[in-house]
CSV table of C-alpha atoms and ligand atoms in Angstrom, one decimal:
chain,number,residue,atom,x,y,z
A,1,UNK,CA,-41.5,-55.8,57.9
A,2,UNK,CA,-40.0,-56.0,54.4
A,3,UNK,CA,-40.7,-52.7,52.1
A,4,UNK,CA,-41.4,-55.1,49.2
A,5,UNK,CA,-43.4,-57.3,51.3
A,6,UNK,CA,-45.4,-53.9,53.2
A,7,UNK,CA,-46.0,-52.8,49.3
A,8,UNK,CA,-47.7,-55.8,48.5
A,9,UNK,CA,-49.4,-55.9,51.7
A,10,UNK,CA,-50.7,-52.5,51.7
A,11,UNK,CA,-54.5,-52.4,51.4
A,12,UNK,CA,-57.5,-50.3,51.2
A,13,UNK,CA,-59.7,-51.7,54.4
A,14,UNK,CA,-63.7,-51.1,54.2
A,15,UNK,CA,-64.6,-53.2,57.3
A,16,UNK,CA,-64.9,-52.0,61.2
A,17,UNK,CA,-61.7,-51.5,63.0
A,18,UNK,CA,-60.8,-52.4,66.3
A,19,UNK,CA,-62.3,-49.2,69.2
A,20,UNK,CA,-58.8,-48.8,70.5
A,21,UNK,CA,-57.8,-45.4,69.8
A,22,UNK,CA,-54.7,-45.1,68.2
A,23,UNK,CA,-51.2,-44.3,70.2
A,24,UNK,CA,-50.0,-41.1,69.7
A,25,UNK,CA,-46.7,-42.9,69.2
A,26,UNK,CA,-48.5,-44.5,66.2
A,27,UNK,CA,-50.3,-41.4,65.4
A,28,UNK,CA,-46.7,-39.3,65.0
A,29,UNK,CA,-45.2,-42.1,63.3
A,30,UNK,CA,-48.0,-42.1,60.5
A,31,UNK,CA,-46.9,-38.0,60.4
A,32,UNK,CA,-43.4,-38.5,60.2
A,33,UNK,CA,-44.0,-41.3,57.2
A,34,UNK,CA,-46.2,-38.6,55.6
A,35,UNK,CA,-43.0,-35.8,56.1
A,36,UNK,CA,-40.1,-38.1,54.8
A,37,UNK,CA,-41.8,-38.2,51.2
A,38,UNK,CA,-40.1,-35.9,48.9
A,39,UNK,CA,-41.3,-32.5,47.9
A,40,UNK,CA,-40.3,-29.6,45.4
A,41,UNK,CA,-37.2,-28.2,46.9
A,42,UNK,CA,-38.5,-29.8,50.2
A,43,UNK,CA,-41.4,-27.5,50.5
A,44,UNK,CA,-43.3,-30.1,52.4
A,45,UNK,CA,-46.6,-28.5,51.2
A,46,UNK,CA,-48.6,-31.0,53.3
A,47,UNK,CA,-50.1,-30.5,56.6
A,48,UNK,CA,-52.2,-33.2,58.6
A,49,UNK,CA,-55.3,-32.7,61.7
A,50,UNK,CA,-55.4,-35.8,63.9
A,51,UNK,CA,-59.0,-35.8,64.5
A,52,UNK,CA,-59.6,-37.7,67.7
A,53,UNK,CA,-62.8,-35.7,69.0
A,54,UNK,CA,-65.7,-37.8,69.1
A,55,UNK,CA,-67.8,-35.1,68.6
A,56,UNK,CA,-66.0,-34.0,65.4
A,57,UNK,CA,-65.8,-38.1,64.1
A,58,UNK,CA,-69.9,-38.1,64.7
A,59,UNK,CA,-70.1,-34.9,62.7
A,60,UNK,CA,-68.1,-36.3,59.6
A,61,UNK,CA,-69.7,-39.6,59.9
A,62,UNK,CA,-72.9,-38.1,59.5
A,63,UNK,CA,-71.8,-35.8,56.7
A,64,UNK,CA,-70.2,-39.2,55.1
A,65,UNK,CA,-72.9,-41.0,55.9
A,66,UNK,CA,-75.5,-38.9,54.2
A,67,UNK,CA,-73.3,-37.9,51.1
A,68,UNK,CA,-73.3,-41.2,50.2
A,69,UNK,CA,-76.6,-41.9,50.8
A,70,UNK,CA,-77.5,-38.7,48.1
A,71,UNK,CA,-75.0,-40.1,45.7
A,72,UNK,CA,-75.7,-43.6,45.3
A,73,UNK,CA,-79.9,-42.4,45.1
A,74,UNK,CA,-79.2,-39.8,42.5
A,75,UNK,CA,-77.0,-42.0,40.4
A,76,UNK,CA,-74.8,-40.0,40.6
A,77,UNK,CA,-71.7,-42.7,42.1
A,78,UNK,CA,-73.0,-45.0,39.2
A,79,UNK,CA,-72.3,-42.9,36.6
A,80,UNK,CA,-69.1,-42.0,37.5
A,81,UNK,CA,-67.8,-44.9,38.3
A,82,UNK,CA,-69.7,-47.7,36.7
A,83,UNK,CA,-66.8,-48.7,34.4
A,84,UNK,CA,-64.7,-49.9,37.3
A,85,UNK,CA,-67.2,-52.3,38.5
A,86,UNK,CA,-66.6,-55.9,37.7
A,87,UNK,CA,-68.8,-58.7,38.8
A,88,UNK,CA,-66.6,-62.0,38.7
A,89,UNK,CA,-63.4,-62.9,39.5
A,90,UNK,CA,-62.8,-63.8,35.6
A,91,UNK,CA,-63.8,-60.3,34.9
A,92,UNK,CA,-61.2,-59.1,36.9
A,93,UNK,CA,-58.6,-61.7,35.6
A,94,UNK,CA,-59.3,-60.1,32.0
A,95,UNK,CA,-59.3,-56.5,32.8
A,96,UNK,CA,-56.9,-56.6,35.3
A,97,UNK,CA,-57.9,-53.4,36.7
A,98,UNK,CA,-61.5,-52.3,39.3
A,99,UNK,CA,-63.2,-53.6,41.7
A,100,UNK,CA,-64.9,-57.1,42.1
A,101,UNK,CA,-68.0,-56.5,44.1
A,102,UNK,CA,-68.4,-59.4,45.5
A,103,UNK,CA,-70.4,-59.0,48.5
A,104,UNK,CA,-74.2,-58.4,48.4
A,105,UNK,CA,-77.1,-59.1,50.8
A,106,UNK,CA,-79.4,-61.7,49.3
A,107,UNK,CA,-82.1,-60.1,47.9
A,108,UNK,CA,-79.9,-58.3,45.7
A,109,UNK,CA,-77.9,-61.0,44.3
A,110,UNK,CA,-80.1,-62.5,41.6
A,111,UNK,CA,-79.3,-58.7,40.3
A,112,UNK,CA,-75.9,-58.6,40.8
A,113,UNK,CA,-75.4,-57.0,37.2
A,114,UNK,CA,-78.4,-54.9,36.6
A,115,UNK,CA,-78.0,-53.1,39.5
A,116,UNK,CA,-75.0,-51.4,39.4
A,117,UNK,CA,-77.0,-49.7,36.4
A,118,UNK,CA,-78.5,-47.0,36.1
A,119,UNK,CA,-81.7,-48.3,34.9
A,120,UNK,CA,-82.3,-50.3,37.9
A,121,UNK,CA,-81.7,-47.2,40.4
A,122,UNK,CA,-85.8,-47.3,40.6
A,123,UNK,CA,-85.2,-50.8,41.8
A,124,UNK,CA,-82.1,-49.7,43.9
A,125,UNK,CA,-84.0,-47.1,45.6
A,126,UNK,CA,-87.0,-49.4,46.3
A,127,UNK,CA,-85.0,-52.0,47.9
A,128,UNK,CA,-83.4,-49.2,50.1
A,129,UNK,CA,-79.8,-49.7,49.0
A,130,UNK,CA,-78.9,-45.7,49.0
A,131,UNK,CA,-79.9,-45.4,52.7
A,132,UNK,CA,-78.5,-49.3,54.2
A,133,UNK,CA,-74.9,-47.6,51.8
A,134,UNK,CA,-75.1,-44.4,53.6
A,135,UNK,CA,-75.7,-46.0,57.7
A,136,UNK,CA,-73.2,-48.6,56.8
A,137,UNK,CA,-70.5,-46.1,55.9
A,138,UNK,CA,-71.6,-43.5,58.8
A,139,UNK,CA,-71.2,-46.4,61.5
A,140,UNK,CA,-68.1,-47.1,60.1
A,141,UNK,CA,-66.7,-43.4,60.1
A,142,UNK,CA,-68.3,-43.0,63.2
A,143,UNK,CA,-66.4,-46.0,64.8
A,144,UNK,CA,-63.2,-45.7,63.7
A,145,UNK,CA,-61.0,-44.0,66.7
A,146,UNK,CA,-59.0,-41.6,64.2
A,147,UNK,CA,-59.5,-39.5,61.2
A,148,UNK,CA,-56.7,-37.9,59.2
A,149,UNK,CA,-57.2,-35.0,57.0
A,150,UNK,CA,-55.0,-33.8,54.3
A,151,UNK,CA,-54.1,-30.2,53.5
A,152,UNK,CA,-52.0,-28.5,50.9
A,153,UNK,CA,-50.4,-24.9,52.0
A,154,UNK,CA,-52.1,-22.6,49.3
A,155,UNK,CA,-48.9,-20.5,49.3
A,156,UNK,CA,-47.3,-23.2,47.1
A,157,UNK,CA,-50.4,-25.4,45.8
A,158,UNK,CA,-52.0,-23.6,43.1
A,159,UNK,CA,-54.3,-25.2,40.9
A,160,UNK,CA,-53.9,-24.4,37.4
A,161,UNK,CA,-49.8,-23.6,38.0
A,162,UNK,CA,-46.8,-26.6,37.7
A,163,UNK,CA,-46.6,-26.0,41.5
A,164,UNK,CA,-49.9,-27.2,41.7
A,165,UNK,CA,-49.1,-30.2,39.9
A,166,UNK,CA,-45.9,-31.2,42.0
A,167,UNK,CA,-47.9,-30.4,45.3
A,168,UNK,CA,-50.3,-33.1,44.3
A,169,UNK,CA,-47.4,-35.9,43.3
A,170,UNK,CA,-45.9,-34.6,46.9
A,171,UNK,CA,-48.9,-35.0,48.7
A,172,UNK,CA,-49.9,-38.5,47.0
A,173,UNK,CA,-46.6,-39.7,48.0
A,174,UNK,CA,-46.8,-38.4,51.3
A,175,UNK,CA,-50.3,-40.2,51.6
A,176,UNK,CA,-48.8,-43.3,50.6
A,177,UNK,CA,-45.8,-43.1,52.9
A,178,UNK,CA,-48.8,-42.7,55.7
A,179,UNK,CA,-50.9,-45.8,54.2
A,180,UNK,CA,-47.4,-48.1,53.9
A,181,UNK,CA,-46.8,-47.7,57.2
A,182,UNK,CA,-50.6,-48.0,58.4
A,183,UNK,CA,-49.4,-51.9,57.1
A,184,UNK,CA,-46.3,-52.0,59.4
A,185,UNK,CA,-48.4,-51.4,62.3
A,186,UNK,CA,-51.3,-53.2,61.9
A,187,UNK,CA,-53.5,-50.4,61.1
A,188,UNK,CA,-56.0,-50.1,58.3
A,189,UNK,CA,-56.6,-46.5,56.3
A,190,UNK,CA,-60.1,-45.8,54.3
A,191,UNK,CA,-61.1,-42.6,52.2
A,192,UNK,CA,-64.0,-40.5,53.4
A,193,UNK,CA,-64.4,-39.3,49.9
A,194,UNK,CA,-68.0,-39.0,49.5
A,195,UNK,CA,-68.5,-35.7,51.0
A,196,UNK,CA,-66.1,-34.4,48.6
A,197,UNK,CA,-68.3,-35.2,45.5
A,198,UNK,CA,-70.2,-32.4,47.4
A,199,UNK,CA,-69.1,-29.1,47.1
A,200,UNK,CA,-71.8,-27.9,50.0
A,201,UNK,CA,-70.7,-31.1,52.1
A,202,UNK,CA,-67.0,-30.3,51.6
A,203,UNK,CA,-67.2,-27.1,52.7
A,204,UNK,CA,-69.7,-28.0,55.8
A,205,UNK,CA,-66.3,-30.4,56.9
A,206,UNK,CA,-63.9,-27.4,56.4
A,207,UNK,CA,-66.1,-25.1,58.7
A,208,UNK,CA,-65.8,-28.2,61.3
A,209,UNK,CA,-61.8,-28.2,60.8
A,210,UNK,CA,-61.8,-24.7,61.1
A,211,UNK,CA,-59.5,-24.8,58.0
A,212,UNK,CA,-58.1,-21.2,57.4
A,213,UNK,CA,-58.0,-19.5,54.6
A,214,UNK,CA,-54.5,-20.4,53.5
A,215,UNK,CA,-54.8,-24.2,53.5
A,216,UNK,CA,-56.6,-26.4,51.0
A,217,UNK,CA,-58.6,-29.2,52.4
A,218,UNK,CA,-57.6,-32.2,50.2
A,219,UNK,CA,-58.8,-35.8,51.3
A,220,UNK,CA,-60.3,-37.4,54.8
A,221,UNK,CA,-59.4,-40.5,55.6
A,222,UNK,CA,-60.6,-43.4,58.5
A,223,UNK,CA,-58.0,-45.0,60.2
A,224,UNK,CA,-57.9,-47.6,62.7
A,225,UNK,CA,-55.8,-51.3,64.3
A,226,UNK,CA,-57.2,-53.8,62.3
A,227,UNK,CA,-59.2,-56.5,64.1
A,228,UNK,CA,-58.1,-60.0,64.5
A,229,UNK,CA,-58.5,-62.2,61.0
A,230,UNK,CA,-61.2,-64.3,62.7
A,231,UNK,CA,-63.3,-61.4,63.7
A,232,UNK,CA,-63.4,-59.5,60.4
A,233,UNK,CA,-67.0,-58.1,59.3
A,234,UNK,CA,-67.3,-57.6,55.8
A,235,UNK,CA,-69.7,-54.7,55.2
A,236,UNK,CA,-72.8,-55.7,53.6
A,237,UNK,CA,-72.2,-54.3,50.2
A,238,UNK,CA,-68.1,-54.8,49.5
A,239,UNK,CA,-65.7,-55.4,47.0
A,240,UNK,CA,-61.5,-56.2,46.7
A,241,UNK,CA,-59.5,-55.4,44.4
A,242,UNK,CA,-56.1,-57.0,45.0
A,243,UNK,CA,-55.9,-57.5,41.2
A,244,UNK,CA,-52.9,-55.6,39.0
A,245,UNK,CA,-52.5,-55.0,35.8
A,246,UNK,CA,-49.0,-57.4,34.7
A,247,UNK,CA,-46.0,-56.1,34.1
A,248,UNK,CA,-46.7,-56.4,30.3
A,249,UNK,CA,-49.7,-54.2,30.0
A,250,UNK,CA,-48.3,-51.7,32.4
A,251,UNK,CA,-44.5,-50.9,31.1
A,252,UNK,CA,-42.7,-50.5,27.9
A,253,UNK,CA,-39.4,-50.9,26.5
A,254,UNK,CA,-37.3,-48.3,25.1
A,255,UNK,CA,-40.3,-46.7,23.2
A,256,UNK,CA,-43.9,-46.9,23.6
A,257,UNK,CA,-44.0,-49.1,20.8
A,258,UNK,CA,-43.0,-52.2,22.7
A,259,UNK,CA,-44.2,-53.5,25.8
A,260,UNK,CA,-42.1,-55.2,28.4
A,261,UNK,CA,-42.0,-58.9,28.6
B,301,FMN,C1,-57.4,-41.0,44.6
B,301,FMN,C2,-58.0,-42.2,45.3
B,301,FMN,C3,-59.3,-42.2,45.6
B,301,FMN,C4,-59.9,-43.3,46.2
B,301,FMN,N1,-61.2,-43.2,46.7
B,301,FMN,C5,-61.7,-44.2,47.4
B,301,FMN,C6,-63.0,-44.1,48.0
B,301,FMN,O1,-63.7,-43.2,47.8
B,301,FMN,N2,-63.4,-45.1,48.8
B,301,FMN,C7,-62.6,-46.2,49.1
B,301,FMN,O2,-63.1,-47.1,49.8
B,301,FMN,N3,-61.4,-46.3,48.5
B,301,FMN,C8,-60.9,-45.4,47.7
B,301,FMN,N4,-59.7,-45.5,47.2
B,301,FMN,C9,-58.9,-46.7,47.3
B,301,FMN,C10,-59.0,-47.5,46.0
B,301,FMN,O3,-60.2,-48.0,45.7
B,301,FMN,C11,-58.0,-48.7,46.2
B,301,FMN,O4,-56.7,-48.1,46.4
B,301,FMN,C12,-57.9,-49.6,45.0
B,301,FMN,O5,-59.1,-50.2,44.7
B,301,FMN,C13,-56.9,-50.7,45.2
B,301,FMN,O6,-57.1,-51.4,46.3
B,301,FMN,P1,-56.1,-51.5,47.5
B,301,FMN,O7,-55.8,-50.1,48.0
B,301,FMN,O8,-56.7,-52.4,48.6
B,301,FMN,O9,-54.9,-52.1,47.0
B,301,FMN,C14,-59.1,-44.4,46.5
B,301,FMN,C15,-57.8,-44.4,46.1
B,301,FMN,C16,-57.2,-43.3,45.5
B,301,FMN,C17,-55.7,-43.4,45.2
């Protein structure tokens, strides 16, 4: 596959993937990707747990699972994040930026709007949405044959230092390198982020990974081969967000006082 044409392909995936575990061929690829990013002076600050154990992946799922279940009935996720939610594909043609939520189960579409609002989280809560959110997203950490963690080396990531900075464009770059080539092999890769709004969650996952002391548990993702086009499953509450800003409203010329044409 072309870089450019793996770039553009490169995607978030929310649905199921296939049950085939992953080849450890595949599974050392995605690792090498990950150690081929640059570093500061090649510190290569990243380290990586394949997480294969079902009994582990049940454990997370849960945790997943039930974090986002808390987050979307307290509001929470909505507050947070309701400025990035747009609700028609002209929306998203204006603002160029978000997600278009464009899947809903019936009863909730006549709402589409309202509730994504915190007023209507009464109405949310009623209608169950919280919990059908939470045991969609468990089944789907629970199913997905591998889970990556990321891990910064505390020795050179520390927070409020410029070595903490450069350890977090190393590791993003890293994470990319892993999610580009997640494209090349037919794979899809998924954040497991809700735990981490969690600080009690977070650390229940880092007592699972038995993460020591000197390492910094930094994302979880699900990863999987993605299933055949025809037999994609949408989850029952999704969005896309393929949109990008253009090249106008995202560069400038020279100065900041002129935007690229
Ligand atoms: C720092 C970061 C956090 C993200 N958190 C989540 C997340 O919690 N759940 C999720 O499904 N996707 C998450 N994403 C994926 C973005 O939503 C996604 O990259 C964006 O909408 C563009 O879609 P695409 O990846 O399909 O191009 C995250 C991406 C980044 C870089």
């Amino acid at each position: 596959m072309d870089l450019i044409e793996a770039i553009r392909n490169r995607r978030t995936t929310n649905g199921p993937f296939k049950p085939d575990p992953v080849s450890k061929a595949h599974q050392h690829l995605l690792i090498e990707a990950a150690s081929r990013a640059p570093s500061h002076f090649n510190s290569q600050p990243w380290r990586f747990i394949l997480i294969e154990d079902s009994d582990i992946r049940q454990k997370i799922a849960a945790i997943g699972g039930r974090t986002m279940t808390q987050l979307f009935a307290e509001g929470r996720f909505f507050r947070r994040y309701r400025k990035y939610f747009r609700f028609s594909q002209q929306e998203m043609e204006e603002k160029q930026d978000g997600i278009y939520i464009d899947t809903m189960p019936g009863p909730l579409r006549p709402f589409i709007k309202q509730v994504f609002n915190e007023k209507a989280l009464g109405l949310l809560n009623t209608l169950g949405v919280p919990k059908l959110l939470g045991n969609d997203n468990q089944k789907l950490v629970a199913n997905s044959p591998l889970l990556l963690a990321a891990l910064l080396t505390k020795e050179e990531y520390v927070p409020d230092d410029l070595s903490g900075f450069y350890c977090l464009l190393s590791l993003g770059m890293a994470i990319e390198n892993i999610w580009l080539m997640t494209t090349g092999l037919g794979m899809g890769i998924q954040f497991v982020s809700t735990p981490m709004e969690i600080p009690e969650a977070w650390q229940e996952i880092n007592d699972l990974l038995k993460v020591p002391p000197e390492l910094e548990l930094m994302a979880v993702y699900r990863l999987g081969y993605l299933p055949d086009e025809k037999e994609k499953v949408r989850p029952r509450i999704d969005w896309q967000s393929k949109q990008r800003r253009t090249i106008s409203r995202l560069a400038f010329r020279d100065t900041c006082e002129r935007s690229e044409e």
